[in-house]
Amino acid sequence: MASAELQKVLGLLAERPLGEGNPTLEEMRAGMEASSFPTTEAATVTPVDANGVPGEWVTVPESDPNRRLLYVHGGGYVVGSPVTHRRLCEDIARAGGCSVLNLGYRLAPEHPFPAAVEDAIEGLKFIQSNGPDGEGAADATFVAGDSAGGGLTLATLLTAREQGVDQPKAAIGISSWTDLAITGETLKTRADSDPLITDNAMIKDMASQYLGGADADNPLASPLYADYAGLPPLLLQVGDAEVLLSDTTRVAEKARAAGVDVVEEVWDEMFHVWHQFAPMLPEGQAAVDRIGEFICQHA
């Protein structure tokens, strides 16, 4: 039986399901920002130009300026911004004792694939030689992201391998969207349990806007179809109630078969990117704490 905290969050989600009333893209973007949790007074947010890509350093007193994490937000590649994920970046910074570069990569449909990938790899190169205090080599780097950002995290690792860019120590995918061909079985088997993604047509529309005519099985757009050989350790977290559950489980299986060190966590009863509700949901904070442990383990 769901806890009282979970029931409260599910009630909030029921009041504002994505796609209700067919909102415009501008309305979706504004609504996502308006519903975001604010940062605490302990957080410092510093705008930065990351090799031509706008972003912001999110730090807390616990942040090591030389332990750096690139965060690429979710939102189906068409919505979301550093503002929408600023509080989650703060929570991760605190849990992992790291400094987080919250990246404002370009969004579709104005900037379709591969714009987001191009921006993300620049973000990775930036944190390797720049921190919140200015220029300087990092002791350890990480990449993390949720939903579309989880897929973008994997695409960043694949691009780094292609370009000969140093890989991060490890990477984290939260409720990752890895298959823009939309073939996962849990799109059907979890359709009645997912309280957040209630309309598969919306997912297909976001995929179409991002792909802009590119093949849906291009590994940099849909990392499910990639070769994972040589990638760094991965922590992949997903909720058992998510329609995108199989986007994570299939990637975990494929990466593990390629020799990648994979920690796969399927959280009972949890919904899409429940981490964002850490301020009011114990399971959200627990998942963030696991991310912090993973970062510290690989730092």
PDB file of N, CA and C in Angstrom, residues 122-175:
ATOM      1  N   GLU A 122      29.950  19.304 -25.383  1.00  0.00           N
ATOM      2  CA  GLU A 122      30.686  20.511 -25.020  1.00  0.00           C
ATOM      3  C   GLU A 122      30.640  20.733 -23.512  1.00  0.00           C
ATOM      4  N   GLY A 123      29.498  20.408 -22.909  1.00  0.00           N
ATOM      5  CA  GLY A 123      29.393  20.512 -21.456  1.00  0.00           C
ATOM      6  C   GLY A 123      30.359  19.585 -20.748  1.00  0.00           C
ATOM      7  N   LEU A 124      30.493  18.357 -21.261  1.00  0.00           N
ATOM      8  CA  LEU A 124      31.437  17.412 -20.658  1.00  0.00           C
ATOM      9  C   LEU A 124      32.867  17.921 -20.785  1.00  0.00           C
ATOM     10  N   LYS A 125      33.234  18.402 -21.964  1.00  0.00           N
ATOM     11  CA  LYS A 125      34.598  18.915 -22.143  1.00  0.00           C
ATOM     12  C   LYS A 125      34.846  20.127 -21.243  1.00  0.00           C
ATOM     13  N   PHE A 126      33.806  20.924 -21.046  1.00  0.00           N
ATOM     14  CA  PHE A 126      33.955  22.115 -20.210  1.00  0.00           C
ATOM     15  C   PHE A 126      34.261  21.745 -18.766  1.00  0.00           C
ATOM     16  N   ILE A 127      33.535  20.791 -18.188  1.00  0.00           N
ATOM     17  CA  ILE A 127      33.764  20.472 -16.771  1.00  0.00           C
ATOM     18  C   ILE A 127      35.075  19.741 -16.554  1.00  0.00           C
ATOM     19  N   GLN A 128      35.650  19.198 -17.615  1.00  0.00           N
ATOM     20  CA  GLN A 128      36.942  18.548 -17.466  1.00  0.00           C
ATOM     21  C   GLN A 128      38.067  19.552 -17.235  1.00  0.00           C
ATOM     22  N   SER A 129      37.846  20.788 -17.650  1.00  0.00           N
ATOM     23  CA  SER A 129      38.900  21.797 -17.499  1.00  0.00           C
ATOM     24  C   SER A 129      38.432  23.082 -16.830  1.00  0.00           C
ATOM     25  N   ASN A 130      37.181  23.096 -16.372  1.00  0.00           N
ATOM     26  CA  ASN A 130      36.640  24.274 -15.696  1.00  0.00           C
ATOM     27  C   ASN A 130      35.722  23.846 -14.557  1.00  0.00           C
ATOM     28  N   GLY A 131      35.828  24.554 -13.444  1.00  0.00           N
ATOM     29  CA  GLY A 131      34.963  24.293 -12.311  1.00  0.00           C
ATOM     30  C   GLY A 131      34.256  25.552 -11.878  1.00  0.00           C
ATOM     31  N   PRO A 132      33.534  25.497 -10.781  1.00  0.00           N
ATOM     32  CA  PRO A 132      32.830  26.698 -10.309  1.00  0.00           C
ATOM     33  C   PRO A 132      33.755  27.825  -9.890  1.00  0.00           C
ATOM     34  N   ASP A 133      35.030  27.490  -9.646  1.00  0.00           N
ATOM     35  CA  ASP A 133      35.997  28.518  -9.261  1.00  0.00           C
ATOM     36  C   ASP A 133      36.831  29.023 -10.437  1.00  0.00           C
ATOM     37  N   GLY A 134      36.558  28.498 -11.635  1.00  0.00           N
ATOM     38  CA  GLY A 134      37.318  28.917 -12.803  1.00  0.00           C
ATOM     39  C   GLY A 134      38.068  27.768 -13.447  1.00  0.00           C
ATOM     40  N   GLU A 135      39.081  28.101 -14.247  1.00  0.00           N
ATOM     41  CA  GLU A 135      39.833  27.073 -14.966  1.00  0.00           C
ATOM     42  C   GLU A 135      40.605  26.185 -14.006  1.00  0.00           C
ATOM     43  N   GLY A 136      40.715  24.909 -14.406  1.00  0.00           N
ATOM     44  CA  GLY A 136      41.456  23.947 -13.601  1.00  0.00           C
ATOM     45  C   GLY A 136      40.947  22.551 -13.867  1.00  0.00           C
ATOM     46  N   ALA A 137      41.861  21.597 -13.885  1.00  0.00           N
ATOM     47  CA  ALA A 137      41.486  20.215 -14.153  1.00  0.00           C
ATOM     48  C   ALA A 137      40.644  19.642 -13.017  1.00  0.00           C
ATOM     49  N   ALA A 138      39.745  18.751 -13.373  1.00  0.00           N
ATOM     50  CA  ALA A 138      38.892  18.095 -12.385  1.00  0.00           C
ATOM     51  C   ALA A 138      39.586  16.871 -11.807  1.00  0.00           C
ATOM     52  N   ASP A 139      39.275  16.573 -10.567  1.00  0.00           N
ATOM     53  CA  ASP A 139      39.720  15.310  -9.974  1.00  0.00           C
ATOM     54  C   ASP A 139      38.847  14.159 -10.455  1.00  0.00           C
ATOM     55  N   ALA A 140      37.567  14.439 -10.657  1.00  0.00           N
ATOM     56  CA  ALA A 140      36.628  13.419 -11.116  1.00  0.00           C
ATOM     57  C   ALA A 140      35.455  14.114 -11.789  1.00  0.00           C
ATOM     58  N   THR A 141      34.974  13.532 -12.898  1.00  0.00           N
ATOM     59  CA  THR A 141      33.797  14.066 -13.581  1.00  0.00           C
ATOM     60  C   THR A 141      32.736  12.982 -13.717  1.00  0.00           C
ATOM     61  N   PHE A 142      31.490  13.418 -13.803  1.00  0.00           N
ATOM     62  CA  PHE A 142      30.342  12.528 -13.935  1.00  0.00           C
ATOM     63  C   PHE A 142      29.340  13.173 -14.873  1.00  0.00           C
ATOM     64  N   VAL A 143      28.472  12.357 -15.453  1.00  0.00           N
ATOM     65  CA  VAL A 143      27.354  12.854 -16.249  1.00  0.00           C
ATOM     66  C   VAL A 143      26.086  12.198 -15.722  1.00  0.00           C
ATOM     67  N   ALA A 144      25.002  12.977 -15.629  1.00  0.00           N
ATOM     68  CA  ALA A 144      23.727  12.449 -15.168  1.00  0.00           C
ATOM     69  C   ALA A 144      22.599  13.162 -15.871  1.00  0.00           C
ATOM     70  N   GLY A 145      21.449  12.508 -15.937  1.00  0.00           N
ATOM     71  CA  GLY A 145      20.279  13.126 -16.528  1.00  0.00           C
ATOM     72  C   GLY A 145      19.056  12.277 -16.305  1.00  0.00           C
ATOM     73  N   ASP A 146      17.888  12.896 -16.480  1.00  0.00           N
ATOM     74  CA  ASP A 146      16.626  12.191 -16.280  1.00  0.00           C
ATOM     75  C   ASP A 146      15.797  12.206 -17.551  1.00  0.00           C
ATOM     76  N   SER A 147      15.037  11.139 -17.761  1.00  0.00           N
ATOM     77  CA  SER A 147      14.125  11.020 -18.890  1.00  0.00           C
ATOM     78  C   SER A 147      14.891  11.213 -20.198  1.00  0.00           C
ATOM     79  N   ALA A 148      14.528  12.207 -21.010  1.00  0.00           N
ATOM     80  CA  ALA A 148      15.312  12.471 -22.212  1.00  0.00           C
ATOM     81  C   ALA A 148      16.762  12.751 -21.850  1.00  0.00           C
ATOM     82  N   GLY A 149      16.978  13.407 -20.703  1.00  0.00           N
ATOM     83  CA  GLY A 149      18.343  13.656 -20.247  1.00  0.00           C
ATOM     84  C   GLY A 149      19.096  12.393 -19.902  1.00  0.00           C
ATOM     85  N   GLY A 150      18.364  11.340 -19.509  1.00  0.00           N
ATOM     86  CA  GLY A 150      19.015  10.051 -19.279  1.00  0.00           C
ATOM     87  C   GLY A 150      19.511   9.452 -20.581  1.00  0.00           C
ATOM     88  N   GLY A 151      18.689   9.552 -21.630  1.00  0.00           N
ATOM     89  CA  GLY A 151      19.152   9.119 -22.941  1.00  0.00           C
ATOM     90  C   GLY A 151      20.292   9.975 -23.443  1.00  0.00           C
ATOM     91  N   LEU A 152      20.200  11.283 -23.191  1.00  0.00           N
ATOM     92  CA  LEU A 152      21.259  12.198 -23.606  1.00  0.00           C
ATOM     93  C   LEU A 152      22.554  11.932 -22.847  1.00  0.00           C
ATOM     94  N   THR A 153      22.436  11.508 -21.606  1.00  0.00           N
ATOM     95  CA  THR A 153      23.630  11.114 -20.843  1.00  0.00           C
ATOM     96  C   THR A 153      24.370   9.998 -21.559  1.00  0.00           C
ATOM     97  N   LEU A 154      23.636   8.977 -21.977  1.00  0.00           N
ATOM     98  CA  LEU A 154      24.260   7.855 -22.679  1.00  0.00           C
ATOM     99  C   LEU A 154      24.813   8.302 -24.030  1.00  0.00           C
ATOM    100  N   ALA A 155      24.075   9.155 -24.732  1.00  0.00           N
ATOM    101  CA  ALA A 155      24.564   9.663 -26.019  1.00  0.00           C
ATOM    102  C   ALA A 155      25.844  10.463 -25.850  1.00  0.00           C
ATOM    103  N   THR A 156      25.973  11.154 -24.725  1.00  0.00           N
ATOM    104  CA  THR A 156      27.189  11.916 -24.447  1.00  0.00           C
ATOM    105  C   THR A 156      28.385  10.983 -24.276  1.00  0.00           C
ATOM    106  N   LEU A 157      28.179   9.882 -23.575  1.00  0.00           N
ATOM    107  CA  LEU A 157      29.256   8.903 -23.412  1.00  0.00           C
ATOM    108  C   LEU A 157      29.656   8.306 -24.758  1.00  0.00           C
ATOM    109  N   LEU A 158      28.670   7.993 -25.585  1.00  0.00           N
ATOM    110  CA  LEU A 158      28.959   7.416 -26.894  1.00  0.00           C
ATOM    111  C   LEU A 158      29.706   8.410 -27.777  1.00  0.00           C
ATOM    112  N   THR A 159      29.313   9.683 -27.703  1.00  0.00           N
ATOM    113  CA  THR A 159      29.981  10.711 -28.486  1.00  0.00           C
ATOM    114  C   THR A 159      31.411  10.934 -27.996  1.00  0.00           C
ATOM    115  N   ALA A 160      31.585  10.907 -26.681  1.00  0.00           N
ATOM    116  CA  ALA A 160      32.939  11.035 -26.131  1.00  0.00           C
ATOM    117  C   ALA A 160      33.831   9.914 -26.646  1.00  0.00           C
ATOM    118  N   ARG A 161      33.294   8.709 -26.706  1.00  0.00           N
ATOM    119  CA  ARG A 161      34.072   7.581 -27.228  1.00  0.00           C
ATOM    120  C   ARG A 161      34.429   7.809 -28.693  1.00  0.00           C
ATOM    121  N   GLU A 162      33.477   8.302 -29.477  1.00  0.00           N
ATOM    122  CA  GLU A 162      33.722   8.542 -30.898  1.00  0.00           C
ATOM    123  C   GLU A 162      34.767   9.633 -31.125  1.00  0.00           C
ATOM    124  N   GLN A 163      34.721  10.666 -30.295  1.00  0.00           N
ATOM    125  CA  GLN A 163      35.587  11.834 -30.491  1.00  0.00           C
ATOM    126  C   GLN A 163      36.914  11.741 -29.739  1.00  0.00           C
ATOM    127  N   GLY A 164      37.108  10.696 -28.975  1.00  0.00           N
ATOM    128  CA  GLY A 164      38.334  10.573 -28.212  1.00  0.00           C
ATOM    129  C   GLY A 164      38.394  11.493 -27.011  1.00  0.00           C
ATOM    130  N   VAL A 165      37.232  11.918 -26.531  1.00  0.00           N
ATOM    131  CA  VAL A 165      37.150  12.748 -25.328  1.00  0.00           C
ATOM    132  C   VAL A 165      37.205  11.834 -24.107  1.00  0.00           C
ATOM    133  N   ASP A 166      37.905  12.275 -23.066  1.00  0.00           N
ATOM    134  CA  ASP A 166      38.001  11.464 -21.851  1.00  0.00           C
ATOM    135  C   ASP A 166      36.610  11.150 -21.304  1.00  0.00           C
ATOM    136  N   GLN A 167      36.406   9.881 -20.946  1.00  0.00           N
ATOM    137  CA  GLN A 167      35.138   9.488 -20.350  1.00  0.00           C
ATOM    138  C   GLN A 167      35.067   9.974 -18.900  1.00  0.00           C
ATOM    139  N   PRO A 168      33.862  10.255 -18.406  1.00  0.00           N
ATOM    140  CA  PRO A 168      33.724  10.554 -16.983  1.00  0.00           C
ATOM    141  C   PRO A 168      33.993   9.316 -16.156  1.00  0.00           C
ATOM    142  N   LYS A 169      34.143   9.497 -14.859  1.00  0.00           N
ATOM    143  CA  LYS A 169      34.372   8.357 -13.971  1.00  0.00           C
ATOM    144  C   LYS A 169      33.193   7.391 -13.991  1.00  0.00           C
ATOM    145  N   ALA A 170      31.978   7.939 -14.104  1.00  0.00           N
ATOM    146  CA  ALA A 170      30.756   7.141 -14.105  1.00  0.00           C
ATOM    147  C   ALA A 170      29.618   8.024 -14.574  1.00  0.00           C
ATOM    148  N   ALA A 171      28.444   7.417 -14.795  1.00  0.00           N
ATOM    149  CA  ALA A 171      27.286   8.173 -15.262  1.00  0.00           C
ATOM    150  C   ALA A 171      26.020   7.614 -14.633  1.00  0.00           C
ATOM    151  N   ILE A 172      25.006   8.476 -14.566  1.00  0.00           N
ATOM    152  CA  ILE A 172      23.749   8.124 -13.908  1.00  0.00           C
ATOM    153  C   ILE A 172      22.588   8.435 -14.824  1.00  0.00           C
ATOM    154  N   GLY A 173      21.712   7.460 -15.016  1.00  0.00           N
ATOM    155  CA  GLY A 173      20.493   7.661 -15.782  1.00  0.00           C
ATOM    156  C   GLY A 173      19.279   7.487 -14.894  1.00  0.00           C
ATOM    157  N   ILE A 174      18.395   8.472 -14.877  1.00  0.00           N
ATOM    158  CA  ILE A 174      17.179   8.459 -14.074  1.00  0.00           C
ATOM    159  C   ILE A 174      15.980   8.345 -15.016  1.00  0.00           C
ATOM    160  N   SER A 175      15.224   7.266 -14.909  1.00  0.00           N
ATOM    161  CA  SER A 175      14.019   7.104 -15.741  1.00  0.00           C
ATOM    162  C   SER A 175      14.327   7.406 -17.204  1.00  0.00           C
TER     163      SER A 175
END
